[in-house]
Amino acid sequence: MDLNLVLQSLISGISIGCVYGLIGIGFCVIYNASGIVNFAQGAFVMIGGMATYVLMTDYNLPYAVAAICAILLAGIVGAVVERLVVRPLWDRNAAMFVMILATLAAQIVIERLAYILVDDQPKTLPPFTDIAPIRLGGIAVNYQSLWIVGCSVLIILALNSFFRSTRTGKAMRAVSINAEAAALQGIPVSRMLTLAFVLSAMLGAVAGILLTPTQYTAFNMGVPFAISGFIAAIIGGFGKPLGAFIGGIALGVIQSMAILGLGAGFKNVAALSLLLLFLFFRPSGLLGSTR
Amino acid sequence: MTNSPSTTSPEAPGLARPHTRHFGSAAVWALSAAIIGYALVFGGYMATIVAFALIYAVFVSGLNVFMGLTAQVSFGQSAFAAIGGYTSAVLTTTYEWAPLPGMVAGLVFALVAAFLIGFPTLRLKGHYLAMATLAIGLITYEIAVEWESVTQGYLGISGIPPLGIGPFEAVSDRAILSVLSVIVVILAFAVTRIRRSRLGRAFSAVAGSEEAAGALGINVSRYKLVSFLIAAAIASLSGSLFVHVVGYVSPEVFGLHMVILAFTMVYIGGLGTVAGPLIGALIISILPEVFRGMKDYQDLAYGVTMILILIYAPKGIAGVAGALDARRSA
């Protein structure tokens, strides 16, 4: 097989993998704060790309301003989902799959609102910088891939220092280790849960904005990306943000290799089989401890 | 976060209960019978809707055994419906089998698949189990799309003969509705029997606490597998019924939508109850017809209703009716 083609796929795999990683980290942030797996995560990815598009075309905002507004909007929606859907169930000690179902229902509601408020047409955003791709021998690296990788690495570093150095970040880590003990130390556990949803929604929105120029966004694009993000989180060892990022890249690379080797139809089968392999043989993930 | 055992064993199985009145539960059955009766008498579009609802009631009954009685979770039951449906479709069209043997073949394939899948999958718990089963459902969907030589991909298979045994064929709306009603009643009866049997008590123990059940000498993994197999068999049956009633099958039938719809039905109806799957399937199938005028808002209303029910009536309609009976007899 042509080596250039393999390298080219590798690059596109890594860049989409970074997006999966960001979505996966969103899962981890909420899971660590509450033990909840939020299946509405895909909705935030959709809001990111969709809101940026609407703000740019209908309100003529500059790209960067529209993107920041979209991220903030996703954060607000995250807080609303937490307050209106997750909180009441949390207070009633709902079973795990009730929570899964409720967040899925929230996903449907947000999807449908987007459909009613905007429309059902797929939309795309212009690349961040519209310059011809860099040529390295026979491979072309487009700038959007560089933006995706660069932004993702910056976000990981920022998140890392947030969790390690700030008071709020430390408090969130304390809650994830032991919520009751954290409450006894005077940490407002309930506010941390809301904050986790806001943070994770904003991460999802960033992922959505980064990926829309390379693909497209539509009201119903969230679920497939949420599933990929979830697989990334599982591969990394659930609850480990760095693991989710590595898992995302691994997933992206394997998917693009599957497209290259087996055809585009096998993209999802490869991803889901990878998930099953990890669940069966190493449920604690790459970074998890072996029991 | 385990499921509370109270939803899975509402009565002490095997014991004669003190004289309680079942007005609430009876009302649920009466309402279901009234809806089916209306469809039987007046036919037309309503008959089609109710027929779909009954097929879903079959599927949801299976889900109810696994989720309601045994408190496990599977987002992948659509896989077994797909196996049943496609086996029936392929055997009756390409190989010109009669519907019944085709259905049995589908059942066998579904059981074999469930056995092979269940072995590694059922060791998982909680979110991992949910995800693994979801993955299995989605992989089956992808296979149905990609394996074009057998499934004809997105195009689907058409020209599937109606249900029938020998010379009898269920072609008219009434015949289809009658056959489906009989199957639903038989299933409801079977679930009642299972619930009160040794098997059902073991399921209930597993649902309550796997550790405690194990300590009592119940082979937890074996009963989980049995429950999974029952659910898969029922799902396969519903898949076969679907393709024969509609005469057409495509991968979309067994997509994620089916799973979400079935989960809604089992929750609206009442998880772990006998009447729940039926009333849940009927209501969820008919509601969209009620809101037909507001087409765009239909899914929105559906999502909001779902969230409200999960928060305020987590035991569903049959659960509420049962609770009313319990209060009356107390």
XYZ file of C-alpha atoms in Angstrom:
621
model
C 0.000 0.000 0.000
C 1.099 3.522 -0.724
C 3.008 4.855 2.267
C 1.887 8.419 1.632
C -1.726 7.331 1.779
C -1.124 5.647 5.139
C 0.608 8.727 6.533
C -2.174 10.929 5.206
C -4.781 8.775 6.961
C -2.680 8.806 10.090
C -2.771 12.600 10.159
C -6.518 12.808 9.641
C -6.953 10.069 12.258
C -4.927 11.988 14.816
C -6.822 15.213 14.215
C -10.304 13.670 14.484
C -8.966 11.631 17.414
C -8.163 14.847 19.287
C -11.810 15.847 18.896
C -12.952 12.467 20.253
C -10.516 12.986 23.100
C -12.006 16.358 24.032
C -15.506 14.869 24.043
C -14.216 11.941 26.096
C -12.708 14.319 28.647
C -16.154 15.910 28.923
C -17.541 12.507 29.963
C -14.745 12.090 32.514
C -15.267 15.488 34.135
C -18.923 14.754 34.886
C -18.266 11.140 35.812
C -15.595 12.139 38.314
C -17.827 14.705 39.951
C -20.900 12.497 40.213
C -20.524 8.959 38.883
C -23.012 9.896 36.153
C -22.432 9.144 32.482
C -24.010 12.039 30.641
C -25.425 10.858 27.325
C -26.412 14.395 26.358
C -22.735 15.090 25.690
C -23.311 14.953 21.928
C -25.790 17.811 22.163
C -23.037 20.136 23.363
C -20.848 19.178 20.406
C -23.745 20.032 18.106
C -24.437 23.350 19.903
C -20.780 24.366 19.464
C -20.765 24.158 15.675
C -24.401 25.119 15.167
C -24.420 28.227 17.387
C -21.162 29.468 15.864
C -22.680 29.093 12.407
C -25.895 30.897 13.314
C -24.099 33.741 15.112
C -21.780 34.224 12.127
C -24.344 34.126 9.353
C -27.454 35.610 10.990
C -25.823 38.093 13.357
C -22.656 38.830 11.371
C -20.377 38.335 14.350
C -16.666 37.770 13.710
C -15.628 34.096 13.770
C -13.775 34.256 17.094
C -16.548 36.159 18.885
C -19.198 33.780 17.560
C -17.141 30.799 18.722
C -16.703 32.211 22.224
C -20.427 33.017 22.470
C -21.250 29.473 21.312
C -18.985 27.996 23.986
C -20.647 30.152 26.659
C -24.091 29.181 25.367
C -23.183 25.503 25.605
C -22.032 26.121 29.181
C -25.400 27.649 30.037
C -27.262 24.740 28.427
C -25.034 22.383 30.436
C -26.062 24.114 33.650
C -29.731 23.962 32.640
C -29.515 20.226 31.888
C -27.885 19.658 35.267
C -30.485 21.718 37.159
C -33.633 20.547 35.371
C -32.867 16.911 34.498
C -29.961 15.498 36.456
C -30.466 17.258 39.802
C -34.042 16.067 40.475
C -33.077 12.470 39.656
C -29.872 12.736 41.666
C -31.879 13.935 44.686
C -34.208 10.941 44.287
C -31.331 8.452 44.107
C -32.388 7.297 40.658
C -30.930 4.061 39.277
C -28.032 4.228 36.858
C -29.998 3.399 33.743
C -32.738 5.860 34.632
C -30.040 8.521 34.558
C -28.751 7.255 31.198
C -32.250 7.358 29.784
C -32.980 10.820 31.171
C -29.817 12.312 29.689
C -30.632 10.606 26.373
C -34.059 12.252 26.547
C -32.335 15.586 27.225
C -30.250 14.938 24.120
C -33.423 14.438 22.073
C -34.981 17.636 23.480
C -31.896 19.741 22.675
C -31.629 18.186 19.202
C -35.251 18.951 18.457
C -34.976 22.526 19.758
C -32.046 23.048 17.397
C -34.131 21.594 14.565
C -37.040 23.933 15.321
C -34.921 27.049 15.953
C -32.535 26.571 13.017
C -33.384 23.879 10.433
C -32.400 20.403 9.342
C -29.760 21.337 6.767
C -26.140 20.296 7.333
C -23.891 23.327 7.761
C -20.206 23.871 7.676
C -17.870 26.562 8.959
C -14.917 28.035 7.073
C -11.464 26.781 8.138
C -9.875 28.939 10.845
C -7.078 30.002 8.518
C -7.726 29.695 4.826
C -4.249 28.929 3.505
C -3.192 26.168 1.164
C -2.113 23.012 3.026
C 1.540 22.436 3.880
C 3.211 19.899 1.613
C 5.650 17.459 3.155
C 6.852 15.202 0.394
C 3.723 13.502 -0.889
C 1.523 14.368 2.098
C -0.634 17.429 2.532
C -1.282 18.722 6.053
C -4.129 21.192 6.158
C -4.128 23.978 8.695
C -7.380 22.934 10.325
C -5.719 19.702 11.494
C -2.947 21.770 13.039
C -5.533 24.003 14.710
C -7.347 20.964 16.106
C -4.195 19.355 17.481
C -2.816 22.650 18.794
C -6.048 23.753 20.490
C -6.578 20.305 22.014
C -3.088 20.232 23.513
C -3.547 23.757 24.883
C -6.885 22.789 26.436
C -5.378 19.697 28.050
C -2.577 21.799 29.540
C -5.048 24.446 30.735
C -7.313 21.800 32.281
C -4.351 20.192 33.961
C -3.282 23.422 35.620
C -6.920 24.191 36.495
C -7.282 20.884 38.350
C -3.869 21.143 40.001
C -3.457 24.810 40.866
C -6.795 26.530 41.369
C -8.987 26.265 44.462
C -12.036 25.282 42.429
C -10.101 22.662 40.503
C -8.729 21.147 43.689
C -12.212 21.144 45.178
C -13.544 19.276 42.150
C -10.815 16.685 42.496
C -11.615 16.308 46.170
C -15.277 15.667 45.314
C -14.289 13.015 42.795
C -12.143 11.203 45.357
C -14.746 11.223 48.111
C -17.861 13.384 47.917
C -18.832 13.000 51.575
C -15.409 13.799 52.918
C -15.276 16.782 50.573
C -18.608 18.021 51.916
C -17.258 17.744 55.462
C -14.351 19.974 54.440
C -16.857 22.647 53.468
C -16.709 22.091 49.713
C -20.078 22.853 48.097
C -20.501 19.460 46.414
C -23.724 20.375 44.651
C -22.175 23.472 43.048
C -19.265 21.323 41.879
C -21.711 19.060 40.033
C -23.184 22.043 38.181
C -19.696 23.292 37.440
C -18.733 19.879 36.069
C -21.662 20.013 33.635
C -20.746 23.545 32.557
C -17.111 22.612 32.031
C -17.940 19.450 30.151
C -20.507 21.235 27.968
C -17.916 23.880 27.069
C -15.382 21.166 26.187
C -17.981 19.526 23.966
C -18.707 22.851 22.266
C -14.993 23.456 21.601
C -14.783 20.003 20.049
C -17.804 20.827 17.882
C -16.325 24.123 16.693
C -12.954 22.528 15.905
C -14.403 19.677 13.884
C -17.139 21.513 11.946
C -14.769 23.051 9.336
C -13.418 19.586 8.476
C -16.833 17.908 8.373
C -20.250 19.443 8.922
C -22.748 20.036 11.671
C -26.455 19.260 11.763
C -29.064 19.032 14.482
C -28.641 15.248 14.732
C -24.848 14.945 14.493
C -24.368 14.703 18.261
C -25.026 11.045 19.071
C -22.338 9.464 16.839
C -19.726 11.847 18.225
C -20.888 11.222 21.791
C -20.458 7.481 21.210
C -16.943 8.008 19.823
C -16.088 10.244 22.792
C -17.419 7.618 25.143
C -15.325 4.900 23.496
C -12.295 7.193 23.844
C -13.033 7.561 27.552
C -13.381 3.787 28.018
C -10.133 3.068 26.161
C -8.338 5.545 28.368
C -9.737 4.141 31.596
C -12.978 5.859 32.548
C -12.514 8.984 34.636
C -8.946 9.629 33.482
C -8.901 12.793 31.328
C -5.428 12.213 29.902
C -6.379 8.605 29.189
C -9.473 9.772 27.335
C -7.322 12.017 25.169
C -4.898 9.207 24.327
C -7.874 6.891 23.796
C -9.404 9.415 21.429
C -6.272 9.562 19.310
C -6.013 5.760 19.292
C -9.642 5.512 18.210
C -9.214 8.154 15.493
C -6.150 6.398 14.087
C -7.766 2.949 14.132
C -10.893 4.308 12.485
C -8.958 5.981 9.681
C -6.896 2.822 9.163
C -10.116 0.804 8.979
C -11.462 3.202 6.363
C -8.236 2.822 4.402
C -8.034 -0.950 4.702
C -11.652 -2.101 4.744
C -13.699 0.767 3.310
C -15.653 3.645 4.815
C -18.539 1.402 5.842
C -16.402 -0.291 8.456
C -15.537 2.893 10.332
C -18.192 2.332 13.007
C -17.742 -1.432 13.190
C -14.020 -0.899 13.885
C -14.735 1.638 16.607
C -17.384 -0.495 18.293
C -15.267 -3.652 18.077
C -12.411 -1.770 19.715
C -14.830 -0.795 22.490
C -15.915 -4.409 22.979
C -12.298 -5.631 23.033
C -11.484 -3.162 25.790
C -14.645 -3.924 27.748
C -14.011 -7.664 27.637
C -10.264 -7.788 28.127
C -9.223 -4.585 29.785
C -12.227 -2.740 31.226
C -9.939 -0.533 33.312
C -8.538 0.969 30.118
C -5.042 1.947 29.061
C -4.255 4.092 32.071
C -6.295 2.130 34.617
C -4.657 -0.110 37.160
C -4.703 -3.839 36.480
C -6.603 -5.496 39.226
C -26.594 2.620 42.150
C -28.460 -0.639 41.947
C -32.062 -1.009 41.087
C -34.235 -1.148 44.140
C -35.579 -4.632 44.683
C -39.016 -3.226 45.471
C -39.662 -2.579 41.782
C -38.828 -6.131 40.883
C -40.633 -8.119 43.525
C -43.824 -6.269 44.339
C -45.330 -9.327 45.917
C -44.002 -12.304 47.801
C -43.997 -14.870 45.026
C -45.638 -18.176 45.691
C -47.492 -16.982 48.758
C -51.230 -16.517 48.747
C -51.731 -12.789 49.094
C -54.324 -11.427 51.480
C -57.488 -10.268 49.773
C -56.431 -7.232 47.860
C -58.483 -5.534 45.240
C -56.842 -5.008 41.928
C -58.951 -2.094 40.684
C -55.892 -0.167 39.537
C -54.252 -3.096 37.764
C -57.575 -4.210 36.316
C -58.111 -0.704 34.973
C -54.761 -0.900 33.163
C -55.750 -4.190 31.514
C -59.223 -2.865 30.705
C -57.779 0.243 29.065
C -55.424 -1.896 26.959
C -58.276 -4.206 25.964
C -60.444 -1.199 25.070
C -57.767 0.253 22.783
C -57.221 -3.077 21.015
C -60.984 -3.651 20.843
C -61.507 -0.241 19.252
C -58.869 -1.025 16.631
C -60.445 -4.454 15.971
C -63.906 -3.006 15.477
C -63.117 0.157 13.544
C -59.990 -1.037 11.747
C -58.350 1.366 9.317
C -55.345 3.436 10.249
C -55.860 2.819 13.951
C -55.511 -0.926 13.343
C -52.070 -0.389 11.797
C -50.932 1.725 14.746
C -52.179 -0.809 17.288
C -50.570 -3.683 15.372
C -47.208 -1.908 15.602
C -47.854 -1.274 19.280
C -48.510 -4.971 19.884
C -45.285 -5.967 18.121
C -43.454 -3.491 20.312
C -45.274 -4.904 23.337
C -43.725 -8.287 22.497
C -40.255 -6.770 22.199
C -40.671 -4.767 25.400
C -41.877 -7.867 27.290
C -38.486 -9.420 26.609
C -36.673 -6.307 27.713
C -38.849 -6.310 30.812
C -37.696 -9.809 31.786
C -34.054 -8.790 31.574
C -34.368 -5.276 32.998
C -37.446 -5.473 35.154
C -37.181 -8.920 36.700
C -33.404 -9.323 36.747
C -32.412 -5.619 36.989
C -29.775 -5.820 34.277
C -29.530 -3.384 31.438
C -29.301 -4.025 27.725
C -29.320 -1.347 25.058
C -28.664 -4.035 22.472
C -31.873 -6.070 22.326
C -32.476 -4.625 18.874
C -29.651 -6.934 17.731
C -31.769 -10.007 18.447
C -34.865 -8.472 16.888
C -32.728 -7.846 13.806
C -31.463 -11.443 13.761
C -35.004 -12.784 14.036
C -36.382 -10.334 11.508
C -33.690 -10.818 8.894
C -33.664 -14.608 9.264
C -37.412 -14.689 8.689
C -37.150 -12.255 5.803
C -34.319 -14.035 4.012
C -35.647 -17.568 4.528
C -39.191 -16.759 3.426
C -38.194 -14.735 0.351
C -34.936 -16.143 -1.068
C -35.472 -19.725 0.118
C -39.296 -19.687 0.092
C -39.711 -21.211 3.537
C -43.052 -21.005 5.340
C -43.224 -18.212 7.961
C -43.298 -20.499 11.011
C -40.113 -22.519 10.318
C -38.402 -19.256 9.362
C -39.411 -17.775 12.689
C -38.084 -20.829 14.550
C -34.795 -20.620 12.640
C -34.526 -16.954 13.598
C -35.160 -17.882 17.211
C -32.374 -20.469 17.113
C -29.919 -18.002 15.544
C -30.857 -15.347 18.088
C -30.363 -17.778 20.979
C -26.975 -18.896 19.672
C -25.927 -15.274 19.210
C -27.219 -14.339 22.668
C -25.320 -17.235 24.185
C -22.058 -16.271 22.507
C -22.527 -12.580 23.281
C -23.903 -13.088 26.766
C -20.916 -15.065 27.979
C -18.355 -12.260 27.933
C -20.830 -9.378 28.171
C -22.778 -10.328 31.266
C -19.677 -10.263 33.431
C -19.772 -6.506 33.023
C -21.733 -4.263 35.329
C -23.397 -0.877 35.256
C -22.228 1.545 32.592
C -19.903 -1.018 31.083
C -22.758 -3.465 30.541
C -24.895 -0.669 29.100
C -22.145 0.339 26.691
C -21.174 -3.167 25.618
C -24.793 -4.016 24.800
C -25.252 -0.700 22.996
C -22.172 -1.517 20.934
C -23.600 -4.942 20.053
C -26.860 -3.375 18.910
C -25.042 -0.810 16.770
C -22.660 -3.391 15.277
C -25.644 -5.527 14.258
C -27.146 -2.474 12.602
C -23.908 -1.842 10.693
C -23.765 -5.484 9.606
C -27.340 -5.241 8.329
C -26.260 -2.212 6.274
C -22.982 -3.637 4.985
C -23.767 -7.318 4.353
C -25.543 -6.430 1.128
C -25.432 -9.856 -0.484
C -27.806 -11.134 2.208
C -29.594 -8.094 3.640
C -29.596 -5.885 0.517
C -28.225 -3.031 2.635
C -30.234 0.176 2.966
C -32.620 -0.979 0.253
C -34.006 -3.655 2.504
C -35.919 -6.807 1.648
C -39.483 -6.517 0.396
C -42.153 -8.995 -0.602
C -42.081 -10.919 2.665
C -45.211 -13.120 2.927
C -47.781 -12.474 5.699
C -48.015 -14.506 8.888
C -49.652 -17.856 8.457
C -49.767 -21.559 9.185
C -50.685 -23.915 6.344
C -53.712 -22.536 4.497
C -54.426 -19.840 7.107
C -52.882 -16.453 6.370
C -53.242 -13.338 8.515
C -53.733 -10.732 5.797
C -56.593 -8.526 6.988
C -56.087 -5.979 9.763
C -58.419 -7.941 12.040
C -56.643 -11.255 11.553
C -53.252 -9.641 12.199
C -54.535 -7.862 15.313
C -56.079 -11.075 16.646
C -52.917 -13.123 16.139
C -50.766 -10.427 17.769
C -53.178 -10.015 20.691
C -53.103 -13.743 21.371
C -49.283 -13.722 21.336
C -49.162 -10.740 23.710
C -51.586 -12.375 26.136
C -49.621 -15.648 26.072
C -46.422 -13.718 26.764
C -48.001 -11.776 29.625
C -49.195 -15.049 31.104
C -45.735 -16.569 30.678
C -44.089 -13.596 32.397
C -46.541 -13.930 35.296
C -45.654 -17.610 35.604
C -41.923 -16.919 35.380
C -42.182 -14.254 38.037
C -43.732 -16.633 40.530
C -41.566 -19.623 39.685
C -38.247 -20.710 41.130
C -36.620 -19.041 38.127
C -38.393 -15.740 38.825
C -37.423 -15.825 42.485
C -33.813 -16.352 41.457
C -34.075 -13.404 39.034
C -35.529 -11.285 41.795
C -32.698 -12.274 44.150
C -30.117 -11.346 41.517
C -31.937 -8.051 41.022
C -31.865 -7.297 44.721
C -28.204 -7.990 45.329
C -25.861 -10.157 43.319
C -23.601 -10.721 46.300
C -26.471 -11.781 48.549
C -27.931 -14.033 45.849
C -24.524 -15.652 45.379
C -24.200 -16.155 49.102
C -27.558 -17.961 49.103
C -26.194 -20.419 46.569
C -27.829 -18.936 43.493
C -25.606 -19.244 40.443
C -25.764 -15.552 39.540
C -24.036 -15.675 36.158
C -26.146 -18.621 35.012
C -29.437 -16.906 35.886
C -28.300 -13.685 34.260
C -27.560 -15.662 31.101
C -30.941 -17.420 31.247
C -32.682 -14.074 31.620
C -30.670 -12.696 28.704
C -31.598 -15.713 26.559
C -35.300 -15.340 27.336
C -35.138 -11.655 26.454
C -33.260 -12.420 23.231
C -35.766 -15.107 22.215
C -38.687 -12.735 22.735
C -36.867 -9.963 20.867
C -36.247 -12.340 17.946
C -39.933 -13.257 17.913
C -40.902 -9.581 17.738
C -38.463 -9.044 14.864
C -39.990 -11.925 12.895
C -43.523 -10.688 13.611
C -42.555 -7.231 12.378
C -41.237 -8.363 9.007
C -44.262 -10.576 8.342
C -46.799 -7.940 9.341
C -45.131 -5.134 7.372
C -43.841 -7.309 4.531
C -40.641 -5.312 4.382
C -37.458 -4.963 6.417
C -34.528 -2.532 6.361
C -31.718 -1.795 8.824
C -33.482 1.393 9.981
C -36.146 -0.736 11.663
C -33.607 -2.034 14.179
C -31.634 1.149 14.792
C -31.011 3.140 17.938
C -34.484 4.615 17.599
C -36.025 1.208 18.334
C -34.006 0.886 21.523
C -34.912 4.320 22.812
C -38.558 3.800 21.961
C -38.606 0.430 23.745
C -36.957 1.899 26.829
C -39.531 4.657 26.924
C -42.329 2.100 26.687
C -40.984 -0.089 29.448
C -40.582 2.914 31.744
C -43.910 4.559 30.922
C -45.683 1.240 31.371
C -43.857 0.265 34.526
C -40.598 -1.644 34.791
C -40.967 -5.138 36.190
C -44.767 -5.239 35.947
C -46.717 -7.673 33.767
C -49.130 -5.159 32.230
C -46.456 -2.483 31.821
C -45.032 -3.471 28.413
C -48.488 -3.637 26.825
C -49.908 -0.368 28.131
C -46.558 1.384 27.635
C -46.337 0.237 24.016
C -49.953 1.213 23.304
C -49.650 4.688 24.814
C -46.300 5.528 23.229
C -47.539 4.340 19.836
C -50.819 6.249 19.979
C -49.550 9.506 21.533
C -47.739 10.707 18.372
C -51.026 10.268 16.482
C -52.723 12.508 19.033
C -50.063 15.195 18.573
C -50.081 14.795 14.805
C -50.936 18.420 14.111
C -47.762 19.625 15.789
C -45.394 17.430 13.824
C -42.193 19.380 14.510
C -42.852 19.457 18.215
C -43.643 15.755 18.494
C -40.174 14.518 19.437
C -39.711 17.534 21.674
C -42.901 16.735 23.578
C -41.822 13.115 23.692
C -38.437 13.945 25.240
C -39.935 16.294 27.809
C -42.631 13.766 28.771
C -39.956 11.136 29.171
C -37.897 13.289 31.543
C -40.972 14.239 33.599
C -42.058 10.605 33.934
C -38.587 9.446 34.939
C -38.483 12.110 37.633
C -42.045 12.046 38.954
C -43.382 8.567 38.150
C -40.346 6.292 37.935
C -42.529 3.187 38.307
C -44.710 3.990 35.322
C -48.433 3.612 34.810
C -48.762 0.016 35.969
C -46.580 0.892 38.954
C -48.855 3.785 39.915
C -51.928 1.581 39.532
C -50.299 -1.066 41.721
C -49.432 1.531 44.336
C -53.067 2.688 44.391
C -54.193 -0.913 44.984
C -51.681 -1.329 47.775
C -52.915 1.845 49.468
C -56.521 0.726 49.172
C -55.878 -2.658 50.727
C -53.679 -1.288 53.515
